[in-house]
mmCIF file of C-alpha atoms in Angstrom:
data_model
loop_
_atom_site.group_PDB
_atom_site.id
_atom_site.type_symbol
_atom_site.label_atom_id
_atom_site.label_comp_id
_atom_site.label_asym_id
_atom_site.label_seq_id
_atom_site.Cartn_x
_atom_site.Cartn_y
_atom_site.Cartn_z
ATOM 1 C CA MET A 1 -7.196 28.442 -5.394
ATOM 2 C CA LYS A 2 -4.119 25.940 -5.574
ATOM 3 C CA GLN A 3 -3.506 25.046 -1.605
ATOM 4 C CA PRO A 4 -0.834 22.912 -0.140
ATOM 5 C CA ALA A 5 -1.537 19.270 -1.024
ATOM 6 C CA PRO A 6 -0.658 17.649 2.471
ATOM 7 C CA PRO A 7 1.906 14.772 3.388
ATOM 8 C CA VAL A 8 1.839 11.897 2.385
ATOM 9 C CA PHE A 9 1.765 8.555 4.792
ATOM 10 C CA VAL A 10 4.272 5.970 3.373
ATOM 11 C CA LYS A 11 4.091 2.257 3.793
ATOM 12 C CA VAL A 12 6.862 -0.695 3.482
ATOM 13 C CA CYS A 13 4.996 -4.232 2.064
ATOM 14 C CA GLY A 14 6.828 -7.805 1.583
ATOM 15 C CA LEU A 15 7.753 -7.066 5.432
ATOM 16 C CA ALA A 16 8.732 -10.989 6.538
ATOM 17 C CA ASP A 17 11.221 -10.286 9.475
ATOM 18 C CA ARG A 18 11.644 -8.983 12.966
ATOM 19 C CA ARG A 19 14.573 -6.891 11.200
ATOM 20 C CA SER A 20 13.312 -5.258 8.160
ATOM 21 C CA ALA A 21 10.313 -4.653 10.235
ATOM 22 C CA GLU A 22 12.140 -2.561 13.059
ATOM 23 C CA ALA A 23 14.264 -1.071 9.532
ATOM 24 C CA ALA A 24 11.215 0.658 8.358
ATOM 25 C CA VAL A 25 9.973 1.320 11.955
ATOM 26 C CA ARG A 26 13.430 3.251 12.816
ATOM 27 C CA ALA A 27 12.638 4.622 8.761
ATOM 28 C CA GLY A 28 9.266 6.133 10.237
ATOM 29 C CA ALA A 29 7.039 3.667 7.676
ATOM 30 C CA ASP A 30 3.380 4.934 8.875
ATOM 31 C CA TYR A 31 2.786 1.812 7.961
ATOM 32 C CA LEU A 32 3.633 -2.038 7.332
ATOM 33 C CA GLY A 33 2.785 -4.627 5.024
ATOM 34 C CA LEU A 34 3.164 -8.545 5.460
ATOM 35 C CA VAL A 35 1.568 -10.967 2.306
ATOM 36 C CA PHE A 36 -0.387 -13.354 2.378
ATOM 37 C CA ALA A 37 -0.759 -14.417 -0.912
ATOM 38 C CA PRO A 38 1.626 -16.404 -2.921
ATOM 39 C CA SER A 39 4.879 -14.420 -3.545
ATOM 40 C CA ARG A 40 8.163 -14.560 -2.770
ATOM 41 C CA ARG A 41 7.444 -12.033 0.429
ATOM 42 C CA GLN A 42 5.269 -14.526 1.522
ATOM 43 C CA VAL A 43 4.592 -14.328 5.873
ATOM 44 C CA ARG A 44 3.540 -17.400 7.228
ATOM 45 C CA PRO A 45 0.921 -17.300 9.635
ATOM 46 C CA GLU A 46 3.206 -18.201 12.307
ATOM 47 C CA THR A 47 6.519 -15.973 11.187
ATOM 48 C CA ALA A 48 3.044 -12.917 10.699
ATOM 49 C CA THR A 49 2.597 -13.701 14.879
ATOM 50 C CA GLN A 50 6.461 -13.679 15.649
ATOM 51 C CA VAL A 51 6.974 -10.195 13.660
ATOM 52 C CA VAL A 52 3.939 -8.770 15.294
ATOM 53 C CA GLU A 53 4.589 -9.266 18.711
ATOM 54 C CA ALA A 54 8.862 -8.270 18.570
ATOM 55 C CA VAL A 55 7.426 -4.748 16.383
ATOM 56 C CA ARG A 56 4.707 -2.233 17.009
ATOM 57 C CA ALA A 57 2.755 -0.766 14.005
ATOM 58 C CA ALA A 58 0.290 -0.382 12.027
ATOM 59 C CA TRP A 59 0.465 -3.316 10.211
ATOM 60 C CA VAL A 60 -1.735 -4.389 7.109
ATOM 61 C CA GLY A 61 -2.291 -7.479 5.937
ATOM 62 C CA VAL A 62 -1.925 -7.617 1.957
ATOM 63 C CA PHE A 63 -4.582 -11.249 0.622
ATOM 64 C CA VAL A 64 -5.265 -12.928 -2.946
ATOM 65 C CA ASP A 65 -8.232 -14.050 -3.955
ATOM 66 C CA ALA A 66 -8.565 -15.675 0.435
ATOM 67 C CA PRO A 67 -11.856 -16.459 1.998
ATOM 68 C CA LEU A 68 -13.235 -14.219 4.609
ATOM 69 C CA GLU A 69 -13.070 -16.619 7.460
ATOM 70 C CA ARG A 70 -9.039 -16.450 7.512
ATOM 71 C CA ILE A 71 -9.117 -13.240 6.558
ATOM 72 C CA GLU A 72 -10.613 -12.182 10.029
ATOM 73 C CA GLU A 73 -8.983 -14.395 11.732
ATOM 74 C CA SER A 74 -5.610 -12.957 10.668
ATOM 75 C CA ALA A 75 -7.459 -9.294 11.486
ATOM 76 C CA ARG A 76 -8.276 -10.787 14.719
ATOM 77 C CA VAL A 77 -5.546 -12.646 15.944
ATOM 78 C CA LEU A 78 -2.606 -9.813 14.609
ATOM 79 C CA GLY A 79 -4.642 -7.157 15.053
ATOM 80 C CA LEU A 80 -4.348 -5.610 11.846
ATOM 81 C CA ALA A 81 -4.809 -2.031 11.272
ATOM 82 C CA ALA A 82 -6.396 -2.535 7.651
ATOM 83 C CA ILE A 83 -6.951 -5.406 4.810
ATOM 84 C CA GLN A 84 -5.465 -4.943 1.825
ATOM 85 C CA LEU A 85 -6.923 -7.531 -0.789
ATOM 86 C CA HIS A 86 -5.018 -7.659 -4.375
ATOM 87 C CA GLY A 87 -6.952 -10.326 -5.645
ATOM 88 C CA SER A 88 -10.478 -10.528 -8.326
ATOM 89 C CA GLU A 89 -12.727 -9.036 -5.049
ATOM 90 C CA ASN A 90 -15.485 -7.114 -6.152
ATOM 91 C CA ALA A 91 -17.307 -4.313 -4.879
ATOM 92 C CA ALA A 92 -19.532 -6.840 -2.351
ATOM 93 C CA THR A 93 -16.616 -8.581 -1.490
ATOM 94 C CA CYS A 94 -15.601 -5.021 -0.151
ATOM 95 C CA ARG A 95 -17.462 -4.972 1.096
ATOM 96 C CA ALA A 96 -17.908 -8.071 3.587
ATOM 97 C CA ILE A 97 -14.567 -7.662 4.407
ATOM 98 C CA ARG A 98 -14.603 -4.584 5.561
ATOM 99 C CA GLU A 99 -18.085 -4.925 7.323
ATOM 100 C CA ARG A 100 -16.962 -8.940 9.204
ATOM 101 C CA THR A 101 -13.235 -7.562 10.366
ATOM 102 C CA GLY A 102 -14.498 -4.129 11.671
ATOM 103 C CA ARG A 103 -11.167 -3.039 9.715
ATOM 104 C CA PRO A 104 -10.376 -0.470 6.606
ATOM 105 C CA VAL A 105 -10.256 -2.169 3.125
ATOM 106 C CA TRP A 106 -8.092 -0.978 1.584
ATOM 107 C CA LYS A 107 -8.434 -2.131 -2.530
ATOM 108 C CA ALA A 108 -5.821 -2.589 -5.367
ATOM 109 C CA LEU A 109 -6.288 -1.896 -8.900
ATOM 110 C CA PRO A 110 -4.254 -1.707 -11.356
ATOM 111 C CA TRP A 111 -4.418 2.114 -14.192
ATOM 112 C CA THR A 112 -6.250 1.200 -17.122
ATOM 113 C CA GLY A 113 -6.063 4.766 -18.253
ATOM 114 C CA ASP A 114 -9.619 4.714 -17.518
ATOM 115 C CA PRO A 115 -10.649 6.505 -13.676
ATOM 116 C CA ALA A 116 -14.020 4.256 -14.147
ATOM 117 C CA PRO A 117 -12.977 1.630 -12.516
ATOM 118 C CA LEU A 118 -11.715 2.947 -9.248
ATOM 119 C CA MET A 119 -15.361 4.625 -8.721
ATOM 120 C CA ALA A 120 -16.949 1.339 -8.663
ATOM 121 C CA PHE A 121 -14.860 0.959 -5.550
ATOM 122 C CA ALA A 122 -15.244 4.189 -4.177
ATOM 123 C CA ASN A 123 -17.984 3.765 -1.999
ATOM 124 C CA VAL A 124 -18.100 0.849 -0.599
ATOM 125 C CA VAL A 125 -13.623 1.055 0.240
ATOM 126 C CA ASP A 126 -11.436 3.452 2.266
ATOM 127 C CA VAL A 127 -8.481 3.539 0.314
ATOM 128 C CA ILE A 128 -7.956 2.758 -3.365
ATOM 129 C CA LEU A 129 -4.051 1.823 -3.971
ATOM 130 C CA LEU A 130 -2.254 1.776 -7.295
ATOM 131 C CA ASP A 131 -0.065 -0.931 -9.158
ATOM 132 C CA ALA A 132 0.497 -2.364 -11.965
ATOM 133 C CA GLY A 133 -0.308 -5.527 -13.671
ATOM 134 C CA GLY A 134 -3.740 -6.687 -13.419
ATOM 135 C CA PRO A 135 -4.826 -9.035 -10.469
ATOM 136 C CA GLY A 136 -2.773 -10.473 -7.023
ATOM 137 C CA ARG A 137 0.264 -8.612 -9.268
ATOM 138 C CA GLY A 138 2.143 -6.408 -6.892
ATOM 139 C CA GLY A 139 5.848 -6.487 -6.233
ATOM 140 C CA THR A 140 6.608 -6.895 -10.452
ATOM 141 C CA GLY A 141 8.221 -3.492 -9.061
ATOM 142 C CA ASP A 142 7.065 -1.551 -12.187
ATOM 143 C CA GLU A 143 5.931 2.549 -12.665
ATOM 144 C CA LEU A 144 2.991 3.792 -13.027
ATOM 145 C CA PRO A 145 1.967 6.320 -16.115
ATOM 146 C CA TRP A 146 2.250 9.201 -13.587
ATOM 147 C CA SER A 147 1.532 11.781 -15.458
ATOM 148 C CA GLU A 148 -1.199 10.422 -16.674
ATOM 149 C CA ILE A 149 -2.771 9.520 -13.583
ATOM 150 C CA ALA A 150 -1.925 12.560 -12.268
ATOM 151 C CA GLU A 151 -4.744 14.772 -15.918
ATOM 152 C CA ARG A 152 -7.439 11.145 -16.002
ATOM 153 C CA TYR A 153 -7.232 11.457 -11.616
ATOM 154 C CA PRO A 154 -6.912 14.758 -10.487
ATOM 155 C CA ARG A 155 -6.652 14.337 -6.696
ATOM 156 C CA PRO A 156 -10.205 16.667 -6.583
ATOM 157 C CA ARG A 157 -12.352 13.988 -8.231
ATOM 158 C CA ARG A 158 -10.685 10.942 -5.797
ATOM 159 C CA PRO A 159 -14.083 10.387 -3.642
ATOM 160 C CA VAL A 160 -11.124 7.735 -1.261
ATOM 161 C CA PRO A 161 -7.568 8.400 -0.430
ATOM 162 C CA LEU A 162 -5.149 6.563 -2.996
ATOM 163 C CA VAL A 163 -1.661 5.668 -2.617
ATOM 164 C CA LEU A 164 0.040 5.170 -5.159
ATOM 165 C CA SER A 165 2.154 2.249 -5.918
ATOM 166 C CA GLY A 166 4.409 0.585 -8.453
ATOM 167 C CA GLY A 167 8.249 0.731 -9.004
ATOM 168 C CA LEU A 168 8.598 2.674 -5.483
ATOM 169 C CA HIS A 169 11.647 4.388 -4.556
ATOM 170 C CA ALA A 170 14.339 6.747 -2.654
ATOM 171 C CA GLY A 171 14.870 7.740 -5.882
ATOM 172 C CA ASN A 172 12.600 8.159 -7.514
ATOM 173 C CA VAL A 173 9.275 8.594 -4.856
ATOM 174 C CA ALA A 174 9.743 12.282 -4.387
ATOM 175 C CA GLN A 175 8.942 12.814 -7.863
ATOM 176 C CA ALA A 176 6.369 10.754 -7.637
ATOM 177 C CA ILE A 177 4.166 12.318 -5.171
ATOM 178 C CA GLY A 178 4.763 15.573 -6.581
ATOM 179 C CA ILE A 179 3.215 15.001 -9.747
ATOM 180 C CA VAL A 180 0.631 12.038 -9.108
ATOM 181 C CA LEU A 181 -0.360 14.476 -5.665
ATOM 182 C CA PRO A 182 -1.378 10.611 -4.188
ATOM 183 C CA ASP A 183 -2.060 10.716 -0.195
ATOM 184 C CA GLY A 184 -0.021 7.750 0.637
ATOM 185 C CA VAL A 185 2.577 5.881 -1.073
ATOM 186 C CA ASP A 186 3.462 2.032 -0.932
ATOM 187 C CA ALA A 187 6.682 -0.159 -1.962
ATOM 188 C CA SER A 188 8.491 -3.040 -1.451
ATOM 189 C CA SER A 189 10.216 -4.751 -3.803
ATOM 190 C CA ARG A 190 13.061 -1.623 -5.044
ATOM 191 C CA LEU A 191 13.287 -1.634 -1.187
ATOM 192 C CA GLU A 192 15.389 -5.305 -1.294
ATOM 193 C CA SER A 193 18.412 -6.494 -0.700
ATOM 194 C CA ALA A 194 17.548 -9.840 -1.972
ATOM 195 C CA PRO A 195 14.456 -10.921 -2.833
ATOM 196 C CA GLY A 196 12.299 -10.982 0.207
ATOM 197 C CA LEU A 197 14.906 -8.715 2.208
ATOM 198 C CA LYS A 198 14.605 -5.581 2.775
ATOM 199 C CA ASP A 199 17.779 -3.207 2.472
ATOM 200 C CA PRO A 200 17.743 -1.627 5.362
ATOM 201 C CA GLU A 201 19.615 1.413 3.588
ATOM 202 C CA ARG A 202 17.171 1.597 1.360
ATOM 203 C CA VAL A 203 14.292 1.320 2.998
ATOM 204 C CA ARG A 204 15.272 4.867 5.257
ATOM 205 C CA LEU A 205 16.269 7.023 1.915
ATOM 206 C CA TYR A 206 12.799 5.586 0.396
ATOM 207 C CA VAL A 207 10.636 6.648 3.657
ATOM 208 C CA GLU A 208 12.748 10.104 4.122
ATOM 209 C CA ASN A 209 12.700 11.180 0.611
ATOM 210 C CA ALA A 210 8.869 10.779 0.457
ATOM 211 C CA ARG A 211 8.718 13.109 3.416
ATOM 212 C CA GLU A 212 10.798 15.637 1.573
ATOM 213 C CA ARG A 213 9.444 15.766 -1.779
ATOM 214 C CA SER A 214 8.749 18.960 -3.039
ATOM 215 C CA PRO A 215 5.456 20.425 -2.209
ATOM 216 C CA GLY A 216 3.170 19.911 -4.764
ATOM 217 C CA VAL A 217 -0.462 21.730 -5.124
ATOM 218 C CA VAL A 218 -4.034 20.777 -6.107
ATOM 219 C CA ARG A 219 -5.389 22.323 -8.731
#
């Protein structure tokens, strides 16, 4: 029997200033992301503290092969809702971070065409996030092969929630959701008016179109 796909949750990542964060909250984003790894969107700890204190939201910290102690401190000081790991962290590292921080762990992985590497994290993380490129290469703006993901890694076979990322924006997010049927979507670079600076209107339309997507079905 076919069942309607449940609503997706929406994340806006790479926020580095109060104005952008407030725009994401106004748009209705469920999660906001802070990047602590080397990137055009990297935020300094003191700036992150200021933004988090000013904007109440479910904040996700993005790290790339960072020391466990640094992740643990950031989670505690900032009250992070989740930890997103975007490097070469293995399953044992993900498990340790999950236990030490007490936070859900989102593991970002590239889509290789084979779902087997994703399954290796099934029992140790709370969310798998599919992005373009290899470790540490988020925010490239490259789209993933949505139809291939839907065929080779269909929703009924996914052991943990799936977040779809990679080149999403207002113009394609509804189509991507309708094909892949993810649990959530995440966008960053395609919502910017300049490197690291989010455009409030692009953010608004992205969230709106994700909410108003054509209903999918689980086969």
